[in-house]
Amino acid sequence: SQELEQSPQSLIVQEGKNLTINCTSSKTLYGLYWYKQKYGEGLIFLMMLQKGGEEKSHEKITAKLDEKKQQSSLHITASQPSHAGIYLCGADGKGGGADGLTFGKGTHLIIQP
Amino acid sequence: DAGVTQSPTHLIKTRGQQVTLRCSPKSGHDTVSWYQQALGQGPQFIFQYYEEEERQRGNFPDRFSGHQFPNYSSELNVNALLLGDSALYLCASSREFYEQYFGPGTRLTVT
C-alpha cells in the first residue's frame, strides 16, 4: 500500500518569511493533492497535481510535483497569520481523483507575528 | 452553492452502540467518500460510493457500512462501537475524475 511521509512534522515561522513543506511517496505518484485543515475541522482543497514537473500557484502558495523523486513540495511566500494550520498531502493510486486518497500525517504550521 | 454538509456536528455514544452519520454532497457531485481521522493523524479512507454502490473500500472491518441514495447523499453506519472508533469522520464529494471536496466533519466520541 502507498505511504506518504511529510516533513517537517511541525514548523514555526515568523510572519513574512518563506517556507517549504515536503511530501514523499513510497510509490509512484499519479495524482497528488494538497489540503489545509484548521484544528478539528474539514479539509480545504488547495491544489491538485497530476503530471511530473507540474507546478501550480494560488495566491502565495506554490506546489510542485517531482514524479521521478516521487515527491511534492508546497512553498508559501511571505507567510501570513492566515496561513497557519495543518497541511496535508494526499495521493490516489491511479490518478484522476476517482479513488480514495491516502494521506500523510500532516505538517502543523504556526506563524509567529 | 452549498458545499459538502454533514450531520450531526458532534455525537457521544457508548461502547457497543450503533451510530449513523449523514453527508450531503456538493451540488453536481455524484461520488461520496468517507474518511476517519484520529487525533494527530491524517484521514484514513473508509469507502467510496458511486451510483449507489460501494466502489472502493479501505482497510476497515465490516462493522463499517454505508449507503448512497438516489440524490447522491450518503450515510455511514458503524455497529458495535469501540473506544477506538472515536475520531473525526469526514465526508468528501467529487465528480468522477475530479478533486474531492470535504465537509466539516462529525466528531464522534465513544465512552
mmCIF file of C-alpha atoms in Angstrom:
data_model
loop_
_atom_site.group_PDB
_atom_site.id
_atom_site.type_symbol
_atom_site.label_atom_id
_atom_site.label_comp_id
_atom_site.label_asym_id
_atom_site.label_seq_id
_atom_site.Cartn_x
_atom_site.Cartn_y
_atom_site.Cartn_z
ATOM 1 C CA SER A 1 0.000 0.000 0.000
ATOM 2 C CA GLN A 2 1.102 3.545 -0.622
ATOM 3 C CA GLU A 3 2.531 5.613 2.238
ATOM 4 C CA LEU A 4 3.121 9.348 2.332
ATOM 5 C CA GLU A 5 5.678 10.946 4.604
ATOM 6 C CA GLN A 6 5.508 14.667 5.287
ATOM 7 C CA SER A 7 8.327 16.819 6.555
ATOM 8 C CA PRO A 8 8.672 18.639 8.754
ATOM 9 C CA GLN A 9 6.016 17.429 11.202
ATOM 10 C CA SER A 10 5.717 20.932 12.604
ATOM 11 C CA LEU A 11 7.037 24.320 11.620
ATOM 12 C CA ILE A 12 7.174 27.678 13.397
ATOM 13 C CA VAL A 13 7.824 30.577 11.027
ATOM 14 C CA GLN A 14 7.997 34.304 11.602
ATOM 15 C CA GLU A 15 5.360 36.274 9.708
ATOM 16 C CA GLY A 16 6.668 37.400 6.334
ATOM 17 C CA LYS A 17 9.125 34.537 5.932
ATOM 18 C CA ASN A 18 9.017 31.864 3.245
ATOM 19 C CA LEU A 19 8.625 28.168 3.981
ATOM 20 C CA THR A 20 8.509 24.786 2.262
ATOM 21 C CA ILE A 21 6.699 21.564 3.188
ATOM 22 C CA ASN A 22 7.616 18.271 1.558
ATOM 23 C CA CYS A 23 5.634 15.129 0.830
ATOM 24 C CA THR A 24 7.392 11.919 -0.223
ATOM 25 C CA SER A 25 5.614 8.840 -1.509
ATOM 26 C CA SER A 26 6.628 5.187 -1.191
ATOM 27 C CA LYS A 27 5.164 4.531 -4.660
ATOM 28 C CA THR A 28 4.753 6.301 -7.992
ATOM 29 C CA LEU A 29 2.606 9.407 -7.713
ATOM 30 C CA TYR A 30 -0.224 9.639 -10.209
ATOM 31 C CA GLY A 31 -2.272 12.314 -8.502
ATOM 32 C CA LEU A 32 -1.103 14.464 -5.594
ATOM 33 C CA TYR A 33 -3.422 16.710 -3.618
ATOM 34 C CA TRP A 34 -2.709 19.405 -1.069
ATOM 35 C CA TYR A 35 -5.261 20.300 1.578
ATOM 36 C CA LYS A 36 -5.281 22.678 4.548
ATOM 37 C CA GLN A 37 -7.086 21.902 7.790
ATOM 38 C CA LYS A 38 -7.889 24.039 10.796
ATOM 39 C CA TYR A 39 -7.802 22.003 14.006
ATOM 40 C CA GLY A 40 -10.844 19.701 14.261
ATOM 41 C CA GLU A 41 -12.412 20.999 11.065
ATOM 42 C CA GLY A 42 -12.815 19.793 7.492
ATOM 43 C CA LEU A 43 -10.156 19.914 4.805
ATOM 44 C CA ILE A 44 -9.886 22.835 2.404
ATOM 45 C CA PHE A 45 -8.749 21.893 -1.107
ATOM 46 C CA LEU A 46 -5.661 23.817 -2.228
ATOM 47 C CA MET A 47 -4.257 22.193 -5.358
ATOM 48 C CA MET A 48 -4.127 19.009 -7.420
ATOM 49 C CA LEU A 49 -1.053 17.954 -9.403
ATOM 50 C CA GLN A 50 -1.170 15.145 -11.922
ATOM 51 C CA LYS A 51 1.834 15.385 -14.195
ATOM 52 C CA GLY A 52 5.513 15.129 -13.478
ATOM 53 C CA GLY A 53 7.078 18.548 -13.368
ATOM 54 C CA GLU A 54 3.692 20.205 -12.950
ATOM 55 C CA GLU A 55 3.657 23.391 -10.904
ATOM 56 C CA LYS A 56 0.595 25.310 -9.745
ATOM 57 C CA SER A 57 0.212 28.543 -7.824
ATOM 58 C CA HIS A 58 -2.644 30.152 -5.971
ATOM 59 C CA GLU A 59 -2.076 33.489 -4.279
ATOM 60 C CA LYS A 60 1.146 32.988 -2.291
ATOM 61 C CA ILE A 61 1.147 29.185 -2.353
ATOM 62 C CA THR A 62 3.020 27.157 -4.993
ATOM 63 C CA ALA A 63 3.036 23.376 -5.301
ATOM 64 C CA LYS A 64 5.312 21.242 -7.471
ATOM 65 C CA LEU A 65 5.333 17.560 -8.401
ATOM 66 C CA ASP A 66 8.596 15.733 -8.991
ATOM 67 C CA GLU A 67 7.456 12.414 -10.422
ATOM 68 C CA LYS A 68 10.937 10.873 -10.586
ATOM 69 C CA LYS A 69 11.601 11.599 -6.928
ATOM 70 C CA GLN A 70 8.043 10.585 -6.018
ATOM 71 C CA GLN A 71 7.867 13.856 -4.148
ATOM 72 C CA SER A 72 5.843 17.046 -3.969
ATOM 73 C CA SER A 73 6.627 20.335 -2.280
ATOM 74 C CA LEU A 74 4.405 23.161 -1.088
ATOM 75 C CA HIS A 75 6.006 26.582 -0.858
ATOM 76 C CA ILE A 76 4.486 29.609 0.870
ATOM 77 C CA THR A 77 5.907 33.032 0.115
ATOM 78 C CA ALA A 78 5.739 35.915 2.620
ATOM 79 C CA SER A 79 3.731 33.922 5.179
ATOM 80 C CA GLN A 80 0.725 35.483 6.927
ATOM 81 C CA PRO A 81 -1.243 34.504 10.056
ATOM 82 C CA SER A 82 -3.997 33.186 7.767
ATOM 83 C CA HIS A 83 -1.589 30.506 6.525
ATOM 84 C CA ALA A 84 -1.475 28.850 9.949
ATOM 85 C CA GLY A 85 -2.989 25.370 10.128
ATOM 86 C CA ILE A 86 -2.296 21.751 9.246
ATOM 87 C CA TYR A 87 -1.199 20.989 5.701
ATOM 88 C CA LEU A 88 -1.974 17.530 4.375
ATOM 89 C CA CYS A 89 -0.829 15.855 1.195
ATOM 90 C CA GLY A 90 -2.955 13.098 -0.296
ATOM 91 C CA ALA A 91 -2.426 10.711 -3.183
ATOM 92 C CA ASP A 92 -4.591 8.383 -5.203
ATOM 93 C CA GLY A 93 -3.369 5.169 -6.718
ATOM 94 C CA LYS A 94 -4.398 5.716 -10.302
ATOM 95 C CA GLY A 95 -4.690 9.425 -10.830
ATOM 96 C CA GLY A 96 -7.794 11.288 -11.911
ATOM 97 C CA GLY A 97 -9.318 11.711 -8.482
ATOM 98 C CA ALA A 98 -11.675 8.750 -8.671
ATOM 99 C CA ASP A 99 -10.073 6.718 -5.885
ATOM 100 C CA GLY A 100 -9.951 7.025 -2.145
ATOM 101 C CA LEU A 101 -6.980 9.089 -1.073
ATOM 102 C CA THR A 102 -4.035 8.091 1.098
ATOM 103 C CA PHE A 103 -2.888 10.936 3.316
ATOM 104 C CA GLY A 104 0.285 11.871 5.132
ATOM 105 C CA LYS A 105 0.127 12.725 8.827
ATOM 106 C CA GLY A 106 0.233 16.435 8.150
ATOM 107 C CA THR A 107 2.537 19.382 8.818
ATOM 108 C CA HIS A 108 1.450 21.722 11.597
ATOM 109 C CA LEU A 109 2.327 25.320 10.621
ATOM 110 C CA ILE A 110 2.453 28.105 13.189
ATOM 111 C CA ILE A 111 3.027 31.714 12.113
ATOM 112 C CA GLN A 112 4.618 33.954 14.710
ATOM 113 C CA PRO A 113 3.760 37.677 14.496
ATOM 114 C CA ASP B 1 -23.870 26.928 -3.924
ATOM 115 C CA ALA B 2 -23.753 24.880 -0.717
ATOM 116 C CA GLY B 3 -20.649 22.845 -0.164
ATOM 117 C CA VAL B 4 -20.500 19.399 1.416
ATOM 118 C CA THR B 5 -22.632 19.221 4.558
ATOM 119 C CA GLN B 6 -22.510 16.659 7.360
ATOM 120 C CA SER B 7 -24.720 15.889 10.332
ATOM 121 C CA PRO B 8 -24.585 15.770 13.223
ATOM 122 C CA THR B 9 -21.655 18.006 14.185
ATOM 123 C CA HIS B 10 -20.887 16.156 17.396
ATOM 124 C CA LEU B 11 -22.032 12.834 18.780
ATOM 125 C CA ILE B 12 -21.399 10.921 22.002
ATOM 126 C CA LYS B 13 -22.119 7.191 22.090
ATOM 127 C CA THR B 14 -21.471 4.283 24.435
ATOM 128 C CA ARG B 15 -19.414 1.203 23.600
ATOM 129 C CA GLY B 16 -21.488 -1.419 21.803
ATOM 130 C CA GLN B 17 -23.983 1.046 20.402
ATOM 131 C CA GLN B 18 -24.594 1.797 16.738
ATOM 132 C CA VAL B 19 -24.276 5.177 15.005
ATOM 133 C CA THR B 20 -25.349 6.707 11.676
ATOM 134 C CA LEU B 21 -23.631 9.728 10.167
ATOM 135 C CA ARG B 22 -25.016 11.652 7.209
ATOM 136 C CA CYS B 23 -23.491 13.519 4.282
ATOM 137 C CA SER B 24 -24.924 15.685 1.508
ATOM 138 C CA PRO B 25 -22.545 16.186 -1.404
ATOM 139 C CA LYS B 26 -21.736 19.426 -3.170
ATOM 140 C CA SER B 27 -24.162 20.277 -5.965
ATOM 141 C CA GLY B 28 -23.239 18.457 -9.181
ATOM 142 C CA HIS B 29 -21.155 15.794 -7.435
ATOM 143 C CA ASP B 30 -22.070 12.122 -7.753
ATOM 144 C CA THR B 31 -19.324 10.379 -5.763
ATOM 145 C CA VAL B 32 -19.055 10.289 -1.976
ATOM 146 C CA SER B 33 -16.066 9.079 0.042
ATOM 147 C CA TRP B 34 -15.812 8.623 3.804
ATOM 148 C CA TYR B 35 -12.680 9.041 5.926
ATOM 149 C CA GLN B 36 -11.789 8.534 9.580
ATOM 150 C CA GLN B 37 -9.302 10.927 11.172
ATOM 151 C CA ALA B 38 -7.885 10.073 14.580
ATOM 152 C CA LEU B 39 -6.297 12.826 16.661
ATOM 153 C CA GLY B 40 -2.918 13.867 15.271
ATOM 154 C CA GLN B 41 -3.213 11.631 12.192
ATOM 155 C CA GLY B 42 -4.099 12.123 8.571
ATOM 156 C CA PRO B 43 -7.511 10.961 7.326
ATOM 157 C CA GLN B 44 -7.857 7.246 6.546
ATOM 158 C CA PHE B 45 -10.056 6.126 3.659
ATOM 159 C CA ILE B 46 -13.057 4.021 4.697
ATOM 160 C CA PHE B 47 -15.017 3.574 1.449
ATOM 161 C CA GLN B 48 -16.377 5.309 -1.622
ATOM 162 C CA TYR B 49 -19.866 5.254 -3.139
ATOM 163 C CA TYR B 50 -20.790 5.872 -6.757
ATOM 164 C CA GLU B 51 -24.135 5.163 -8.426
ATOM 165 C CA GLU B 52 -25.484 3.869 -5.101
ATOM 166 C CA GLU B 53 -22.855 1.147 -4.866
ATOM 167 C CA GLU B 54 -19.680 0.748 -2.847
ATOM 168 C CA ARG B 55 -16.960 1.144 -5.445
ATOM 169 C CA GLN B 56 -13.842 1.007 -3.316
ATOM 170 C CA ARG B 57 -13.061 0.132 0.298
ATOM 171 C CA GLY B 58 -10.151 0.803 2.605
ATOM 172 C CA ASN B 59 -8.875 -1.411 5.390
ATOM 173 C CA PHE B 60 -11.863 -1.157 7.739
ATOM 174 C CA PRO B 61 -13.892 -4.001 9.283
ATOM 175 C CA ASP B 62 -17.429 -4.925 8.249
ATOM 176 C CA ARG B 63 -18.755 -3.026 11.273
ATOM 177 C CA PHE B 64 -18.404 -0.011 8.997
ATOM 178 C CA SER B 65 -21.072 0.068 6.308
ATOM 179 C CA GLY B 66 -22.628 2.696 4.133
ATOM 180 C CA HIS B 67 -25.298 3.643 1.719
ATOM 181 C CA GLN B 68 -25.795 6.127 -1.082
ATOM 182 C CA PHE B 69 -29.237 7.401 -2.024
ATOM 183 C CA PRO B 70 -30.564 8.343 -5.492
ATOM 184 C CA ASN B 71 -29.989 12.044 -4.687
ATOM 185 C CA TYR B 72 -26.282 11.147 -4.079
ATOM 186 C CA SER B 73 -26.424 11.793 -0.330
ATOM 187 C CA SER B 74 -24.808 9.136 1.820
ATOM 188 C CA GLU B 75 -24.813 7.529 5.248
ATOM 189 C CA LEU B 76 -22.035 5.900 7.228
ATOM 190 C CA ASN B 77 -23.097 3.281 9.781
ATOM 191 C CA VAL B 78 -20.856 1.889 12.486
ATOM 192 C CA ASN B 79 -22.030 -1.077 14.573
ATOM 193 C CA ALA B 80 -20.762 -2.372 17.908
ATOM 194 C CA LEU B 81 -18.824 0.796 18.654
ATOM 195 C CA LEU B 82 -15.379 0.536 20.213
ATOM 196 C CA LEU B 83 -13.462 3.183 22.131
ATOM 197 C CA GLY B 84 -11.022 3.258 19.187
ATOM 198 C CA ASP B 85 -13.782 4.427 16.862
ATOM 199 C CA SER B 86 -13.621 7.859 18.494
ATOM 200 C CA ALA B 87 -12.495 10.186 15.717
ATOM 201 C CA LEU B 88 -13.457 12.928 13.290
ATOM 202 C CA TYR B 89 -15.425 11.388 10.414
ATOM 203 C CA LEU B 90 -15.060 13.267 7.166
ATOM 204 C CA CYS B 91 -17.169 13.019 4.056
ATOM 205 C CA ALA B 92 -15.819 14.118 0.674
ATOM 206 C CA SER B 93 -17.665 14.502 -2.591
ATOM 207 C CA SER B 94 -16.455 14.732 -6.168
ATOM 208 C CA ARG B 95 -17.412 14.389 -9.772
ATOM 209 C CA GLU B 96 -15.650 11.370 -11.176
ATOM 210 C CA PHE B 97 -12.032 12.110 -12.079
ATOM 211 C CA TYR B 98 -12.007 15.460 -10.308
ATOM 212 C CA GLU B 99 -10.730 16.591 -6.925
ATOM 213 C CA GLN B 100 -12.540 15.713 -3.692
ATOM 214 C CA TYR B 101 -14.141 18.426 -1.562
ATOM 215 C CA PHE B 102 -14.523 17.766 2.151
ATOM 216 C CA GLY B 103 -17.279 18.563 4.609
ATOM 217 C CA PRO B 104 -16.716 19.964 8.118
ATOM 218 C CA GLY B 105 -16.800 16.504 9.702
ATOM 219 C CA THR B 106 -18.652 14.781 12.530
ATOM 220 C CA ARG B 107 -16.819 14.419 15.826
ATOM 221 C CA LEU B 108 -17.710 11.011 17.333
ATOM 222 C CA THR B 109 -16.805 10.266 20.939
ATOM 223 C CA VAL B 110 -17.279 6.717 22.249
ATOM 224 C CA THR B 111 -17.319 6.320 26.032
#
